[in-house]
Coordinates of C-alpha atoms and ligand atoms in Angstrom, one line a residue:
X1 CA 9.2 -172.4 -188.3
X2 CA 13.1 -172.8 -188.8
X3 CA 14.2 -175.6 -190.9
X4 CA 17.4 -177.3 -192.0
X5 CA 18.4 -178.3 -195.4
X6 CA 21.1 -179.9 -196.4
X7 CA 21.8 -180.5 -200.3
X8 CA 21.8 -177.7 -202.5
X9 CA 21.6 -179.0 -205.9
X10 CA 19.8 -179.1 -209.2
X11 CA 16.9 -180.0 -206.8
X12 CA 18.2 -179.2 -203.4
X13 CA 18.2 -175.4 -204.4
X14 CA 14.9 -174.8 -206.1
X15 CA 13.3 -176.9 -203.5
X16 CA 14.9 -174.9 -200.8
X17 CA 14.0 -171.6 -202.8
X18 CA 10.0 -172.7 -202.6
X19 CA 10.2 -173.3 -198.6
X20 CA 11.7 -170.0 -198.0
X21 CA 8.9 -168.0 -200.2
X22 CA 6.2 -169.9 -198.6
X23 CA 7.3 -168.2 -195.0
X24 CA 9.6 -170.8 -193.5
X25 CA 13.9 -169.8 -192.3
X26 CA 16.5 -172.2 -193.6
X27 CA 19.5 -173.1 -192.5
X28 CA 21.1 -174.6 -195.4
X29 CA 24.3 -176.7 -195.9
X30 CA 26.1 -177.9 -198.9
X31 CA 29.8 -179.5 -199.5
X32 CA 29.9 -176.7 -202.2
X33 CA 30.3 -173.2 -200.2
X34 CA 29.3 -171.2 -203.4
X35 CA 25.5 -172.6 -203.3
X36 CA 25.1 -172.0 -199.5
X37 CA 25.8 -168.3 -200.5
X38 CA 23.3 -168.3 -203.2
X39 CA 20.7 -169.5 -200.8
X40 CA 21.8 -167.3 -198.0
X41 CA 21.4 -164.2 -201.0
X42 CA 17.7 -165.8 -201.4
X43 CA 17.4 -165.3 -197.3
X44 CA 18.5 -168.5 -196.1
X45 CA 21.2 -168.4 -192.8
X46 CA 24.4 -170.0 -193.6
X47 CA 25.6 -173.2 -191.5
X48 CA 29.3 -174.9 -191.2
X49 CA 28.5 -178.4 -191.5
X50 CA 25.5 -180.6 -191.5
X51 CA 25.3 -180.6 -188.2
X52 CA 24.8 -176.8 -187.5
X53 CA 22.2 -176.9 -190.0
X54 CA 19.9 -179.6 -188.0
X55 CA 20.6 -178.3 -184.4
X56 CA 17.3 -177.3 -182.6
X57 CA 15.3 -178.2 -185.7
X58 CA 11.7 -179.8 -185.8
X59 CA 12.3 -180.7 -189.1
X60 CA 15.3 -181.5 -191.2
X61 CA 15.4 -182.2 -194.8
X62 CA 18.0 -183.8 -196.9
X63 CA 18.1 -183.7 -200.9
X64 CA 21.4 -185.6 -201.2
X65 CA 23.0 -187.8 -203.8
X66 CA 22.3 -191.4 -202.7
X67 CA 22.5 -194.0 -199.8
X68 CA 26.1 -193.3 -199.1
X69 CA 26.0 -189.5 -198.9
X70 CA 22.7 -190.1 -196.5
X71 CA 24.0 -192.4 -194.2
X72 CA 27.3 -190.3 -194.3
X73 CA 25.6 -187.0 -193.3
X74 CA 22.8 -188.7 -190.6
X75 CA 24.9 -191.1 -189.2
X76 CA 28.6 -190.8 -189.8
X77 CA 31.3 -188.2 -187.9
X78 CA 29.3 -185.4 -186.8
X79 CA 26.4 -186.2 -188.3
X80 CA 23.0 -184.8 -187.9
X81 CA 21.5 -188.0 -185.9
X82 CA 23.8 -186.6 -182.7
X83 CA 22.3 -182.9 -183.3
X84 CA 18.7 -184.4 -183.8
X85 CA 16.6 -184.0 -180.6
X86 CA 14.3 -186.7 -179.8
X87 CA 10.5 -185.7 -181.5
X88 CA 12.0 -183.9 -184.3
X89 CA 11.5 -185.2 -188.2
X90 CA 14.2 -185.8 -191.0
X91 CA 12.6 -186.0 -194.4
X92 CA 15.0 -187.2 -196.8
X93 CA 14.1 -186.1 -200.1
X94 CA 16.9 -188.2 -201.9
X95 CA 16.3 -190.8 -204.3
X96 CA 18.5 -193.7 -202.4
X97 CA 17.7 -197.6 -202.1
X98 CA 14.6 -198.1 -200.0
X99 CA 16.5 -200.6 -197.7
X100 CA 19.3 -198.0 -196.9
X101 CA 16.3 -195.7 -195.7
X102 CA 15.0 -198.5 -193.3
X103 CA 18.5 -198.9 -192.1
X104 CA 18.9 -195.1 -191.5
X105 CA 15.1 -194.9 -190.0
X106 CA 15.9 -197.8 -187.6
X107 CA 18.8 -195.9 -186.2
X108 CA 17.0 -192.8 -186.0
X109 CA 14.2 -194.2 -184.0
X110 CA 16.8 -195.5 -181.5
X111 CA 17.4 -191.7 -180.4
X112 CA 13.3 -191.1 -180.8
X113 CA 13.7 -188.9 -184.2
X114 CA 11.2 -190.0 -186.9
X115 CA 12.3 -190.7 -190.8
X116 CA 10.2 -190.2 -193.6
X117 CA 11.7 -191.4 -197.1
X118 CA 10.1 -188.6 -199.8
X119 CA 11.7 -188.4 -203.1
X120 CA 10.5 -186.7 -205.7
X121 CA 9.2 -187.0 -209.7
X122 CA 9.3 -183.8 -212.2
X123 CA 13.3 -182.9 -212.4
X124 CA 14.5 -178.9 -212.4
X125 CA 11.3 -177.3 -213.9
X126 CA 9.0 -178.6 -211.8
X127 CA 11.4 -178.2 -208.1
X128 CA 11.3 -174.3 -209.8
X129 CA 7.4 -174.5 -210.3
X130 CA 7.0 -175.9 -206.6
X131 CA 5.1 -178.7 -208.9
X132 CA 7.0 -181.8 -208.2
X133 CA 5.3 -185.1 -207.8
X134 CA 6.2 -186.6 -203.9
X135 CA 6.2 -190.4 -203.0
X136 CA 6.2 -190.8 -199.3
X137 CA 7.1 -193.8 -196.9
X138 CA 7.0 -193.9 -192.8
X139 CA 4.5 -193.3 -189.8
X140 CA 1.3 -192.1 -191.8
X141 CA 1.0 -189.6 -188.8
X142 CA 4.1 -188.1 -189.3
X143 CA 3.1 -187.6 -192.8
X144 CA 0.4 -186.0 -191.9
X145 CA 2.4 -182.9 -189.6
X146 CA 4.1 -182.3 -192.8
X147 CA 2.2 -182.8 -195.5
X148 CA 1.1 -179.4 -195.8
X149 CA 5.5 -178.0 -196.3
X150 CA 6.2 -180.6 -198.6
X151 CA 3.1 -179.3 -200.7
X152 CA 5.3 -175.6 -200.8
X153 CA 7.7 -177.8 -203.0
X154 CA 5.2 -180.2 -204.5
X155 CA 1.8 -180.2 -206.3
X156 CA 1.1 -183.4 -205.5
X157 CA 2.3 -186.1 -202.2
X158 CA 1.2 -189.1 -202.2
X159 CA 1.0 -191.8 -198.9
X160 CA 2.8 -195.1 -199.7
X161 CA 3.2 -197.2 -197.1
X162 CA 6.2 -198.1 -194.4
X163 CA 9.2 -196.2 -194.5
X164 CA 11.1 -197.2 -197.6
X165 CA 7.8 -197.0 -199.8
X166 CA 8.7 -193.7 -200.9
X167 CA 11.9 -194.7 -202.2
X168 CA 10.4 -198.3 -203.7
X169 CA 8.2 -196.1 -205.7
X170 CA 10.1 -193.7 -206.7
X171 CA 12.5 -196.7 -208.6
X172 CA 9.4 -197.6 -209.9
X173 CA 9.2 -194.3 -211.4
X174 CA 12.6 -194.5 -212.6
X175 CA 12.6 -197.7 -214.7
X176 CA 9.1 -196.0 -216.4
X177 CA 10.9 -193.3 -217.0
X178 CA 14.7 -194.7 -217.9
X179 CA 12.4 -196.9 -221.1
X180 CA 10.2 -194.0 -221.9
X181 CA 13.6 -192.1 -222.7
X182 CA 15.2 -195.2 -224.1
X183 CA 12.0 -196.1 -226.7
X184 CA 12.0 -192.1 -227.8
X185 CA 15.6 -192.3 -228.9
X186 CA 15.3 -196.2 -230.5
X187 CA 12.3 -194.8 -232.5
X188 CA 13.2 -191.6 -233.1
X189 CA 17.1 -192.5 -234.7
X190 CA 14.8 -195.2 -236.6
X191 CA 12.3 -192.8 -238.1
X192 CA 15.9 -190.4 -238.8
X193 CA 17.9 -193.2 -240.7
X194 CA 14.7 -194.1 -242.3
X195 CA 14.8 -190.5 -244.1
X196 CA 11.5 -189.1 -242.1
X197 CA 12.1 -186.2 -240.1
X198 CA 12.2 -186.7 -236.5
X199 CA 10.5 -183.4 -235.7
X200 CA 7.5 -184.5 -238.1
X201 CA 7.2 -187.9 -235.9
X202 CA 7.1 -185.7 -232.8
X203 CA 4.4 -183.7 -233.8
X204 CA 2.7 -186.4 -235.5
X205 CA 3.1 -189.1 -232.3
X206 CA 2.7 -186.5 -229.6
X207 CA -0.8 -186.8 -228.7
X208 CA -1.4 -190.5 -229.3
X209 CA -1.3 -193.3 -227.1
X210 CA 2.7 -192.7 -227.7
X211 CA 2.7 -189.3 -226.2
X212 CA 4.2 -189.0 -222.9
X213 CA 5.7 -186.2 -220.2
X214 CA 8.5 -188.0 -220.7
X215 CA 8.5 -187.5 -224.7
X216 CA 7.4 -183.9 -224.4
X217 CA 10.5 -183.0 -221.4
X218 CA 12.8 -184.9 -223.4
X219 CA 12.4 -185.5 -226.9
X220 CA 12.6 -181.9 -227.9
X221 CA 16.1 -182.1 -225.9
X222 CA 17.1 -184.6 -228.3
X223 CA 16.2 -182.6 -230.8
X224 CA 18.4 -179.3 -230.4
X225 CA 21.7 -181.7 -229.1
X226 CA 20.9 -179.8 -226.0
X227 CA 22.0 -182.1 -223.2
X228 CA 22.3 -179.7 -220.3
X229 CA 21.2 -181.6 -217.0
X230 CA 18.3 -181.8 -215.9
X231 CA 18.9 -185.6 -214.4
X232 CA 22.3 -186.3 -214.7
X233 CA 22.9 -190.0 -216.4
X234 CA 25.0 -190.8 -213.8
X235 CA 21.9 -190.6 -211.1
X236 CA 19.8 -192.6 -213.3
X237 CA 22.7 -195.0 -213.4
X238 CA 22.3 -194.9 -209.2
X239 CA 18.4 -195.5 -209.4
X240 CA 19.0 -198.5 -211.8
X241 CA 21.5 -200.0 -210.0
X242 CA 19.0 -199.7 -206.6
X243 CA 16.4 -201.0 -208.4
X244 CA 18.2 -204.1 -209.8
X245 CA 19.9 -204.6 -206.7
X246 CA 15.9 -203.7 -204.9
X247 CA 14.6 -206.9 -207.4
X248 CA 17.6 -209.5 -206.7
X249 CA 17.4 -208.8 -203.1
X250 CA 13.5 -210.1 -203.7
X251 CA 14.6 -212.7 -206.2
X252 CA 13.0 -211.4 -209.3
X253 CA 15.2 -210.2 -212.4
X254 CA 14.8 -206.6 -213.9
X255 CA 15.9 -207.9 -217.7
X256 CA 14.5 -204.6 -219.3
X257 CA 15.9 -202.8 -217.0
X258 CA 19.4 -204.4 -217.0
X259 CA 19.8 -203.7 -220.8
X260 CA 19.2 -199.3 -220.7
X261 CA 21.9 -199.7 -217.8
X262 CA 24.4 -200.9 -219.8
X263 CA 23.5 -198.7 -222.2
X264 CA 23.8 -196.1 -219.6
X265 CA 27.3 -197.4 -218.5
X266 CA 28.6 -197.0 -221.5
X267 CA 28.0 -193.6 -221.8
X268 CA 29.0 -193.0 -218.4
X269 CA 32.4 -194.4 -219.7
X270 CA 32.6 -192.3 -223.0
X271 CA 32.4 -189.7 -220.5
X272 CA 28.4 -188.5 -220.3
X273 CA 27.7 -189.2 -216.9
X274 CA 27.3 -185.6 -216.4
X275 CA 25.1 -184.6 -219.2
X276 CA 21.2 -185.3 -219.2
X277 CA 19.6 -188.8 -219.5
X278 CA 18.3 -187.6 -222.9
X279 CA 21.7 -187.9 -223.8
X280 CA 20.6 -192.1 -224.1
X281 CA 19.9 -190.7 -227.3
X282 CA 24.3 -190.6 -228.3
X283 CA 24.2 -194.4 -227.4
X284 CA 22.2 -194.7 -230.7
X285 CA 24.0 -192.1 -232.4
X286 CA 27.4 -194.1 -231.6
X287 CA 25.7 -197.5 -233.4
X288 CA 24.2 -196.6 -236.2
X289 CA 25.6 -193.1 -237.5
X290 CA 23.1 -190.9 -237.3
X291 CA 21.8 -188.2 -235.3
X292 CA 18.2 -187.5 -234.5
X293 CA 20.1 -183.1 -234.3
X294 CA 18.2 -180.4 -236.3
Ligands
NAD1 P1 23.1 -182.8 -207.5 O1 24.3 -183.6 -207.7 O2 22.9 -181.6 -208.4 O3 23.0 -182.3 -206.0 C1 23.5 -183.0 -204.9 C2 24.0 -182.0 -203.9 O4 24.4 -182.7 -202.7 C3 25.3 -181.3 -204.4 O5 25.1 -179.9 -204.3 C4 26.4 -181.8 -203.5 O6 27.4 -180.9 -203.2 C5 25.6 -182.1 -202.2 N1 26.3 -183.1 -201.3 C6 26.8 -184.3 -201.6 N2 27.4 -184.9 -200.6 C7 27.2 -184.0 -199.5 C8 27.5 -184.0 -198.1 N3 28.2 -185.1 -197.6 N4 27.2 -183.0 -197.4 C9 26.5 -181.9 -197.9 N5 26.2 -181.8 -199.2 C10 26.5 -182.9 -200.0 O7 21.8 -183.8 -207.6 P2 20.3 -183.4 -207.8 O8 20.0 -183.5 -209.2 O9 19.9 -182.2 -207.0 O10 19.6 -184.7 -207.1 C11 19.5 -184.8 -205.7 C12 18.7 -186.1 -205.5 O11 17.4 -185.9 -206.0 C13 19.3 -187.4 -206.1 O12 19.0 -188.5 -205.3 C14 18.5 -187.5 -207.4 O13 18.4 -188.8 -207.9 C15 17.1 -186.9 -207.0 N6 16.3 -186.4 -208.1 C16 16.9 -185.6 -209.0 C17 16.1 -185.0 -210.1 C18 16.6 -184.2 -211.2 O14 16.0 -184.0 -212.2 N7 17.8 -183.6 -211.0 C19 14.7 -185.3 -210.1 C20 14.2 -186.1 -209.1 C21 15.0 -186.6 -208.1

């Protein structure tokens, strides 16, 4: 089967990579020309624009920023919704705000193509692996026609609910995630200014009830100042702000979450916003004076 794919970055690529060793063509699309050609190297066709990629497709799948870069490539000029034929599937793979992807789905279904919202949990290593965790939201029958491709990127895919659900959970994700890193690097920089070497904490805290994926990923990060991305800050900074604006819209207040947003602005604004989320880590360098570094 021929696929579309549109979105060839830390995720998009490796993702993309998976789909084309497990026996399905790509057509592939990105802003950046340079990653098309690394995909077409890895024996993916080449398109133009977004729209070349979905033409004649069954299935489409996007792996794009967030809900302006969606709505922008399904729906705006020559977007994919026009070269969508009625029956196929677009799987957006994004993280993006749940009721963007019920916006997007709504106009879909007015031309008869289906939407499922299916982000994804696990960052670089695991889109590599073909081990990422996928959260799923839509027609539970149109899950079902692709659950067995999304399992060529993912080890696990999970059934949530409506379309949106996917995307609700995955914010869920995020905020568990966004205080997991947040707690490492309070605790850590305490245990550091507190003359106790942070690697000796790590080893020691790993397998309690403190031990985490998160702390394993991301700690050790923290520890060799390496703050390559991974998850840029910046995106995290996009999933808090849907999830906050997710909660008001429900009426309920995200307080936790509010305060590692700020702290996440603020390194957006010293200029981080590309670096890795473990990079929270500088927030508490900048306050106190001390680095958690080897
Ligand atoms: P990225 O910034 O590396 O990649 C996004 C890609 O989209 C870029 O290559 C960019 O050129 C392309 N793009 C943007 N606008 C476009 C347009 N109009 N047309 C075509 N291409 C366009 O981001 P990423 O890390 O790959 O993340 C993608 C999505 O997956 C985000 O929603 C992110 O939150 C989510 N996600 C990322 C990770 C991670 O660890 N990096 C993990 C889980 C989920």
């Amino acid at each position: 089967m021929e696929l579309g794919f549109i979105g060839l970055g830390i995720m998009g690529k490796p993702m993309c990579r998976n789909l084309l060793k497990a026996g399905y063509e790509c057509v592939v699309y990105d802003l950046v020309s340079e990653s098309v050609e690394e995909l077409v190297k890895a024996g993916a066709r080449g398109a133009k624009s977004a729209a070349e990629a979905a033409k004649e497709k069954e299935i489409v799948i996007t792996m794009l920023p967030n809900s302006p870069q969606v709505r922008q490539v399904v729906l705006g000029e020559n977007g994919i919704a026009a070269a969508m034929e009625p029956g196929s599937i677009l799987i957006d793979m994004s993280s993006i705000a749940p009721l963007a992807s019920q916006e997007i789905g709504a106009a879909l279904a007015e031309k008869g193509v289906e939407m499922l919202d299916a982000p994804v949990s696990g960052g670089e290593p695991k889109a590599v692996d073909g081990t990422l965790s996928v959260m799923v939201g839509g027609k539970c029958e149109v899950y079902e026609k692709v659950k067995e491709l999304l399992l060529c990127m993912g080890d696990s895919a999970v059934y949530c609910g409506g379309l949106g659900a996917g995307n609700t959970t995955k914010l869920s994700n995020q905020i568990v995630v966004a205080m997991n890193i947040a707690a490492c690097a309070e605790a850590f920089t305490l245990a550091k200014k507190a003359g106790v070497d942070p690697e000796l904490v790590y080893q020691a805290i790993r397998g309690g009830l403190a031990g985490s994926t998160v702390m394993d990923a991301k700690v050790p990060m923290m520890l060799e100042g390496n703050d390559r991305p991974g998850f840029k800050i910046d995106l995290h900074i996009k999933d808090l702000n849907n999830a906050v604006e997710t909660g008001h819209a429900l009426g309920m207040a995200l307080p936790m979450t509010v305060q590692i947003l700020e702290m996440l602005e603020q390194l957006h604004g010293d200029g981080l916003g590309q670096k890795d989320h473990s990079a929270l880590v500088r927030y508490y360098e900048k306050i106190t004076g001390v680095s958690v570094r080897r």
